[in-house]
PDB file of C-alpha atoms in Angstrom:
ATOM      1  CA  MET V  22     -30.148 -21.076  -3.633  1.00 47.00           C
ATOM      2  CA  GLN V  23     -28.269 -21.133  -0.398  1.00 56.00           C
ATOM      3  CA  GLN V  24     -26.304 -24.277   0.202  1.00 64.00           C
ATOM      4  CA  GLU V  25     -27.079 -26.186   3.330  1.00 68.00           C
ATOM      5  CA  PHE V  26     -24.477 -27.349   5.574  1.00 71.00           C
ATOM      6  CA  ALA V  27     -24.523 -30.440   7.849  1.00 77.00           C
ATOM      7  CA  SER V  28     -22.384 -28.592  10.357  1.00 90.00           C
ATOM      8  CA  LYS V  29     -23.113 -24.983  11.621  1.00 91.00           C
ATOM      9  CA  LEU V  30     -19.337 -24.926  12.558  1.00 94.00           C
ATOM     10  CA  LEU V  31     -18.456 -25.498   8.998  1.00 93.00           C
ATOM     11  CA  GLU V  32     -21.024 -22.984   7.804  1.00 92.00           C
ATOM     12  CA  GLY V  33     -19.518 -20.367  10.077  1.00 94.00           C
ATOM     13  CA  ALA V  34     -16.087 -20.951   8.686  1.00 94.00           C
ATOM     14  CA  VAL V  35     -17.073 -20.789   5.153  1.00 94.00           C
ATOM     15  CA  THR V  36     -19.004 -17.484   5.821  1.00 94.00           C
ATOM     16  CA  GLU V  37     -15.853 -15.895   7.424  1.00 95.00           C
ATOM     17  CA  LEU V  38     -13.587 -17.202   4.742  1.00 96.00           C
ATOM     18  CA  SER V  39     -15.947 -15.936   1.919  1.00 95.00           C
ATOM     19  CA  ARG V  40     -15.534 -12.363   3.252  1.00 96.00           C
ATOM     20  CA  LEU V  41     -11.938 -12.400   2.153  1.00 95.00           C
ATOM     21  CA  PRO V  42     -11.372 -10.526  -1.273  1.00 92.00           C
ATOM     22  CA  GLY V  43     -11.831 -12.751  -4.212  1.00 93.00           C
ATOM     23  CA  ILE V  44     -12.962 -15.698  -2.294  1.00 95.00           C
ATOM     24  CA  GLY V  45     -16.578 -16.872  -3.047  1.00 94.00           C
ATOM     25  CA  ARG V  46     -18.439 -19.331  -1.117  1.00 92.00           C
ATOM     26  CA  LYS V  47     -17.427 -22.266  -3.293  1.00 94.00           C
ATOM     27  CA  THR V  48     -13.674 -21.436  -2.844  1.00 96.00           C
ATOM     28  CA  ALA V  49     -14.267 -20.780   0.929  1.00 95.00           C
ATOM     29  CA  LEU V  50     -15.947 -24.305   1.281  1.00 95.00           C
ATOM     30  CA  ARG V  51     -12.916 -25.843  -0.513  1.00 95.00           C
ATOM     31  CA  LEU V  52     -10.569 -24.047   1.842  1.00 96.00           C
ATOM     32  CA  ALA V  53     -12.525 -24.944   4.816  1.00 95.00           C
ATOM     33  CA  LEU V  54     -12.762 -28.666   3.923  1.00 94.00           C
ATOM     34  CA  HIS V  55      -9.087 -28.746   3.169  1.00 96.00           C
ATOM     35  CA  ILE V  56      -8.306 -27.433   6.653  1.00 95.00           C
ATOM     36  CA  LEU V  57     -10.499 -30.107   8.067  1.00 94.00           C
ATOM     37  CA  ARG V  58      -8.682 -32.756   6.117  1.00 94.00           C
ATOM     38  CA  CYS V  59      -5.189 -31.676   7.565  1.00 93.00           C
ATOM     39  CA  ASP V  60      -4.097 -32.695  10.958  1.00 94.00           C
ATOM     40  CA  GLU V  61      -5.474 -30.725  13.869  1.00 93.00           C
ATOM     41  CA  GLN V  62      -2.284 -29.065  14.647  1.00 95.00           C
ATOM     42  CA  SER V  63      -1.938 -27.595  11.158  1.00 94.00           C
ATOM     43  CA  GLY V  64      -5.324 -26.012  11.385  1.00 93.00           C
ATOM     44  CA  VAL V  65      -4.831 -24.749  14.940  1.00 95.00           C
ATOM     45  CA  ALA V  66      -1.336 -23.133  13.767  1.00 96.00           C
ATOM     46  CA  LEU V  67      -3.146 -21.291  10.980  1.00 95.00           C
ATOM     47  CA  GLY V  68      -5.666 -19.887  13.286  1.00 94.00           C
ATOM     48  CA  GLU V  69      -3.097 -18.819  15.824  1.00 96.00           C
ATOM     49  CA  SER V  70      -1.057 -17.234  13.255  1.00 97.00           C
ATOM     50  CA  ILE V  71      -4.060 -15.212  12.057  1.00 95.00           C
ATOM     51  CA  ILE V  72      -4.892 -14.141  15.669  1.00 96.00           C
ATOM     52  CA  ARG V  73      -1.253 -13.193  16.428  1.00 96.00           C
ATOM     53  CA  MET V  74      -1.076 -11.102  13.161  1.00 95.00           C
ATOM     54  CA  ARG V  75      -4.307  -9.305  13.915  1.00 94.00           C
ATOM     55  CA  ARG V  76      -3.277  -8.540  17.494  1.00 95.00           C
ATOM     56  CA  GLY V  77       0.294  -7.821  16.891  1.00 94.00           C
ATOM     57  CA  VAL V  78       0.514  -5.846  13.695  1.00 95.00           C
ATOM     58  CA  ARG V  79       0.033  -2.175  13.717  1.00 95.00           C
ATOM     59  CA  TYR V  80       0.689   0.759  11.640  1.00 96.00           C
ATOM     60  CA  CYS V  81       3.971   2.856  11.798  1.00 97.00           C
ATOM     61  CA  SER V  82       3.158   6.221  13.313  1.00 96.00           C
ATOM     62  CA  LEU V  83       5.313   8.003  10.742  1.00 96.00           C
ATOM     63  CA  CYS V  84       4.853   6.322   7.350  1.00 97.00           C
ATOM     64  CA  HIS V  85       1.641   4.113   8.126  1.00 98.00           C
ATOM     65  CA  ASN V  86       3.481   0.971   6.767  1.00 97.00           C
ATOM     66  CA  ILE V  87       2.699  -2.128   8.707  1.00 96.00           C
ATOM     67  CA  SER V  88       4.912  -2.620  11.798  1.00 96.00           C
ATOM     68  CA  GLU V  89       5.139  -4.748  14.983  1.00 95.00           C
ATOM     69  CA  THR V  90       6.519  -1.749  16.734  1.00 95.00           C
ATOM     70  CA  GLU V  91       5.496   2.022  16.990  1.00 96.00           C
ATOM     71  CA  ILE V  92       7.979   2.928  14.297  1.00 97.00           C
ATOM     72  CA  CYS V  93       8.447   0.507  11.401  1.00 97.00           C
ATOM     73  CA  PRO V  94      11.935  -1.098  10.659  1.00 96.00           C
ATOM     74  CA  ILE V  95      12.364   1.141   7.370  1.00 97.00           C
ATOM     75  CA  CYS V  96      11.673   4.472   9.215  1.00 97.00           C
ATOM     76  CA  ALA V  97      13.934   3.384  12.086  1.00 97.00           C
ATOM     77  CA  ASP V  98      16.781   2.498   9.733  1.00 97.00           C
ATOM     78  CA  GLN V  99      19.160   5.171  10.013  1.00 96.00           C
ATOM     79  CA  ARG V 100      21.041   4.182   6.788  1.00 96.00           C
ATOM     80  CA  ARG V 101      18.050   5.143   4.759  1.00 97.00           C
ATOM     81  CA  ASP V 102      17.893   8.748   2.969  1.00 97.00           C
ATOM     82  CA  ARG V 103      15.625  10.539   5.357  1.00 96.00           C
ATOM     83  CA  SER V 104      15.413  13.455   2.723  1.00 97.00           C
ATOM     84  CA  THR V 105      13.403  11.482   0.245  1.00 97.00           C
ATOM     85  CA  VAL V 106       9.946  10.200   0.751  1.00 98.00           C
ATOM     86  CA  CYS V 107       8.102   7.878  -1.833  1.00 97.00           C
ATOM     87  CA  VAL V 108       4.541   8.243  -1.527  1.00 98.00           C
ATOM     88  CA  VAL V 109       2.493   4.983  -2.206  1.00 97.00           C
ATOM     89  CA  GLU V 110      -1.175   3.876  -2.217  1.00 96.00           C
ATOM     90  CA  SER V 111      -0.890   0.632  -0.110  1.00 96.00           C
ATOM     91  CA  VAL V 112       1.485  -1.538   1.957  1.00 96.00           C
ATOM     92  CA  LYS V 113       1.741  -3.808  -1.042  1.00 94.00           C
ATOM     93  CA  ASP V 114       3.295  -1.069  -2.982  1.00 95.00           C
ATOM     94  CA  VAL V 115       6.086  -0.684  -0.403  1.00 96.00           C
ATOM     95  CA  MET V 116       6.795  -4.372  -0.837  1.00 95.00           C
ATOM     96  CA  SER V 117       6.980  -3.987  -4.522  1.00 92.00           C
ATOM     97  CA  PHE V 118       9.425  -1.062  -4.221  1.00 93.00           C
ATOM     98  CA  GLU V 119      11.687  -2.762  -1.692  1.00 95.00           C
ATOM     99  CA  ASN V 120      11.846  -5.862  -4.010  1.00 92.00           C
ATOM    100  CA  THR V 121      13.503  -3.581  -6.700  1.00 87.00           C
ATOM    101  CA  ARG V 122      16.391  -2.945  -4.244  1.00 90.00           C
ATOM    102  CA  GLN V 123      16.693   0.457  -6.250  1.00 89.00           C
ATOM    103  CA  TYR V 124      15.457   2.684  -3.376  1.00 93.00           C
ATOM    104  CA  GLY V 125      16.959   3.754  -0.226  1.00 95.00           C
ATOM    105  CA  GLY V 126      14.786   6.485   1.063  1.00 97.00           C
ATOM    106  CA  LEU V 127      11.481   6.442   3.178  1.00 98.00           C
ATOM    107  CA  TYR V 128       7.842   5.830   2.398  1.00 98.00           C
ATOM    108  CA  HIS V 129       4.464   7.271   3.138  1.00 98.00           C
ATOM    109  CA  VAL V 130       1.496   5.092   2.730  1.00 98.00           C
ATOM    110  CA  LEU V 131      -1.763   6.937   1.824  1.00 98.00           C
ATOM    111  CA  GLY V 132      -4.143   3.993   2.458  1.00 96.00           C
ATOM    112  CA  GLY V 133      -5.854   4.513  -0.853  1.00 96.00           C
ATOM    113  CA  VAL V 134      -6.397   7.096  -3.644  1.00 96.00           C
ATOM    114  CA  ILE V 135      -9.034   9.856  -4.101  1.00 96.00           C
ATOM    115  CA  SER V 136     -12.049   8.174  -5.639  1.00 94.00           C
ATOM    116  CA  PRO V 137     -15.482  10.117  -5.570  1.00 91.00           C
ATOM    117  CA  MET V 138     -17.083   7.234  -7.158  1.00 90.00           C
ATOM    118  CA  ASP V 139     -16.055   4.939  -4.236  1.00 90.00           C
ATOM    119  CA  GLY V 140     -16.743   7.610  -1.754  1.00 93.00           C
ATOM    120  CA  VAL V 141     -13.031   8.190  -0.863  1.00 94.00           C
ATOM    121  CA  GLY V 142     -12.093  11.736  -0.405  1.00 95.00           C
ATOM    122  CA  PRO V 143      -8.814  13.410   0.853  1.00 95.00           C
ATOM    123  CA  ASP V 144      -9.810  13.405   4.402  1.00 95.00           C
ATOM    124  CA  GLN V 145      -9.887   9.688   4.475  1.00 95.00           C
ATOM    125  CA  LEU V 146      -6.331   9.240   3.402  1.00 97.00           C
ATOM    126  CA  GLU V 147      -3.004   9.998   5.216  1.00 97.00           C
ATOM    127  CA  ILE V 148      -2.379  13.091   3.293  1.00 97.00           C
ATOM    128  CA  ASP V 149      -2.254  15.615   6.416  1.00 97.00           C
ATOM    129  CA  SER V 150       0.408  13.440   8.007  1.00 97.00           C
ATOM    130  CA  LEU V 151       2.453  13.640   4.821  1.00 97.00           C
ATOM    131  CA  VAL V 152       2.043  17.501   4.490  1.00 97.00           C
ATOM    132  CA  GLY V 153       3.262  17.509   8.312  1.00 96.00           C
ATOM    133  CA  ARG V 154       6.176  15.583   7.448  1.00 97.00           C
ATOM    134  CA  VAL V 155       7.117  17.781   4.593  1.00 97.00           C
ATOM    135  CA  ALA V 156       6.533  20.871   6.771  1.00 96.00           C
ATOM    136  CA  SER V 157       9.102  19.611   9.311  1.00 93.00           C
ATOM    137  CA  GLY V 158      11.780  20.838   6.872  1.00 92.00           C
ATOM    138  CA  GLU V 159      13.836  17.435   6.489  1.00 94.00           C
ATOM    139  CA  ILE V 160      12.248  16.216   3.392  1.00 96.00           C
ATOM    140  CA  ARG V 161      13.978  17.464   0.040  1.00 96.00           C
ATOM    141  CA  GLU V 162      12.092  15.175  -2.393  1.00 97.00           C
ATOM    142  CA  VAL V 163       8.776  13.686  -2.546  1.00 97.00           C
ATOM    143  CA  ILE V 164       8.195  10.956  -5.095  1.00 96.00           C
ATOM    144  CA  LEU V 165       4.553  10.352  -6.193  1.00 95.00           C
ATOM    145  CA  ALA V 166       4.520   6.588  -6.893  1.00 94.00           C
ATOM    146  CA  LEU V 167       0.861   6.053  -7.243  1.00 92.00           C
ATOM    147  CA  SER V 168      -0.623   3.696  -9.896  1.00 85.00           C
ATOM    148  CA  ALA V 169      -1.027   5.195 -13.322  1.00 79.00           C
ATOM    149  CA  THR V 170      -4.936   5.124 -13.193  1.00 83.00           C
ATOM    150  CA  MET V 171      -7.432   8.024 -13.310  1.00 85.00           C
ATOM    151  CA  GLU V 172      -7.665   7.935  -9.401  1.00 92.00           C
ATOM    152  CA  GLY V 173      -4.028   7.785  -9.238  1.00 90.00           C
ATOM    153  CA  GLU V 174      -3.557  10.937 -11.290  1.00 88.00           C
ATOM    154  CA  THR V 175      -6.286  12.727  -9.569  1.00 92.00           C
ATOM    155  CA  THR V 176      -4.444  11.988  -6.215  1.00 96.00           C
ATOM    156  CA  ASN V 177      -1.008  13.066  -7.572  1.00 93.00           C
ATOM    157  CA  PHE V 178      -2.356  16.378  -8.602  1.00 94.00           C
ATOM    158  CA  TYR V 179      -4.143  16.924  -5.342  1.00 96.00           C
ATOM    159  CA  LEU V 180      -0.795  16.221  -3.504  1.00 97.00           C
ATOM    160  CA  TYR V 181       1.124  18.558  -5.762  1.00 95.00           C
ATOM    161  CA  ARG V 182      -1.260  21.374  -4.863  1.00 95.00           C
ATOM    162  CA  ARG V 183      -1.057  20.611  -1.209  1.00 96.00           C
ATOM    163  CA  LEU V 184       2.684  20.531  -1.360  1.00 96.00           C
ATOM    164  CA  ALA V 185       3.207  23.476  -3.600  1.00 94.00           C
ATOM    165  CA  PRO V 186       3.867  25.818  -0.759  1.00 95.00           C
ATOM    166  CA  TYR V 187       7.038  24.051   0.076  1.00 95.00           C
ATOM    167  CA  ALA V 188       8.935  25.395  -2.971  1.00 90.00           C
ATOM    168  CA  ASP V 189      12.355  23.910  -1.873  1.00 94.00           C
ATOM    169  CA  VAL V 190      10.990  20.446  -1.888  1.00 96.00           C
ATOM    170  CA  ARG V 191      11.210  18.634  -5.251  1.00 95.00           C
ATOM    171  CA  ILE V 192       8.108  16.885  -6.341  1.00 95.00           C
ATOM    172  CA  THR V 193       8.713  13.854  -8.842  1.00 93.00           C
ATOM    173  CA  GLN V 194       6.811  11.114 -10.196  1.00 89.00           C
ATOM    174  CA  LEU V 195       7.671   7.656 -11.821  1.00 82.00           C
ATOM    175  CA  ALA V 196       8.936   7.615 -15.329  1.00 72.00           C
ATOM    176  CA  ARG V 197       6.293   6.225 -17.715  1.00 63.00           C
ATOM    177  CA  GLY V 198       7.844   2.816 -17.796  1.00 55.00           C
ATOM    178  CA  VAL V 199       4.815   2.187 -15.833  1.00 51.00           C
ATOM    179  CA  SER V 200       1.907   1.962 -18.351  1.00 54.00           C
ATOM    180  CA  VAL V 201      -1.151   4.149 -18.114  1.00 49.00           C
ATOM    181  CA  GLY V 202      -3.717   2.173 -16.393  1.00 52.00           C
ATOM    182  CA  ASN V 203      -1.385  -0.276 -14.668  1.00 59.00           C
ATOM    183  CA  GLU V 204      -1.186  -0.736 -11.005  1.00 67.00           C
ATOM    184  CA  ILE V 205       2.061  -0.771  -8.993  1.00 69.00           C
ATOM    185  CA  GLU V 206       1.609  -4.260  -7.522  1.00 71.00           C
ATOM    186  CA  TYR V 207       1.207  -5.888 -10.823  1.00 65.00           C
ATOM    187  CA  THR V 208       4.227  -4.048 -12.367  1.00 69.00           C
ATOM    188  CA  ASP V 209       7.475  -6.180 -12.624  1.00 67.00           C
ATOM    189  CA  GLU V 210      10.415  -5.292 -10.451  1.00 70.00           C
ATOM    190  CA  ILE V 211      12.723  -4.354 -13.528  1.00 58.00           C
ATOM    191  CA  THR V 212      10.172  -2.131 -14.924  1.00 66.00           C
ATOM    192  CA  LEU V 213       9.343  -0.452 -11.573  1.00 71.00           C
ATOM    193  CA  GLY V 214      13.050  -0.118 -10.760  1.00 72.00           C
ATOM    194  CA  ARG V 215      13.726   1.763 -13.910  1.00 63.00           C
ATOM    195  CA  SER V 216      10.574   3.956 -13.442  1.00 70.00           C
ATOM    196  CA  LEU V 217      11.832   4.865  -9.905  1.00 76.00           C
ATOM    197  CA  LEU V 218      15.557   5.679 -11.097  1.00 72.00           C
ATOM    198  CA  ASN V 219      14.146   7.651 -14.078  1.00 70.00           C
ATOM    199  CA  ARG V 220      11.529   9.732 -12.299  1.00 75.00           C
ATOM    200  CA  THR V 221      10.645  13.078 -13.607  1.00 71.00           C
ATOM    201  CA  LEU V 222       9.432  16.295 -12.153  1.00 79.00           C
ATOM    202  CA  PHE V 223       5.610  16.258 -11.582  1.00 76.00           C
ATOM    203  CA  SER V 224       5.397  19.954 -12.750  1.00 70.00           C
ATOM    204  CA  ASP V 225       6.704  18.878 -16.117  1.00 63.00           C
ATOM    205  CA  SER V 226       3.763  16.544 -16.743  1.00 64.00           C
ATOM    206  CA  ILE V 227       1.217  19.388 -15.856  1.00 62.00           C
ATOM    207  CA  ARG V 228       2.961  21.703 -18.496  1.00 60.00           C
ATOM    208  CA  ARG V 229       2.488  19.031 -21.022  1.00 57.00           C
TER     209      ARG V 229
END
């Protein structure tokens, strides 16, 4: 049964909040009422910060990480190892790896993984741009750092096949400190850091 609201404005806010992942209408109503109970300036500040974020944040033209400029701070940092690229599924994974403080190279955010069940194919991911970066000749190692799920492994194998023509580029993957079935964002920093440092050649896993 659809809940009735005394205010159309409140109903509109609840509807928009409930569109967020993991937020049902009950939670959305609780959040909306909390915002109403706060002083007006707090509510306005929240709304303005969301608007500024939506209008000001873009995606890096090189790695597809979030950025406020054409090139993100990581790609622009000349101190980073520009011969190594860590391939991740999402922006959240970049944050997870940066929190380990164990990695000094660059990233490439695919924007998802291949998942036929969800209608996600290779053409919908940032794969061609990754191949283009490798083809430029500067990259010497590509680290496949996708979650150890069926979709992640499928994407790893597809990337390995696409990058196979570049024989002088090492293709590695995270060591299996990351359990099969686990997603990167839910893995603790110590395990993630060790998996990164002890990465293995992807071709070795295929032979096994």
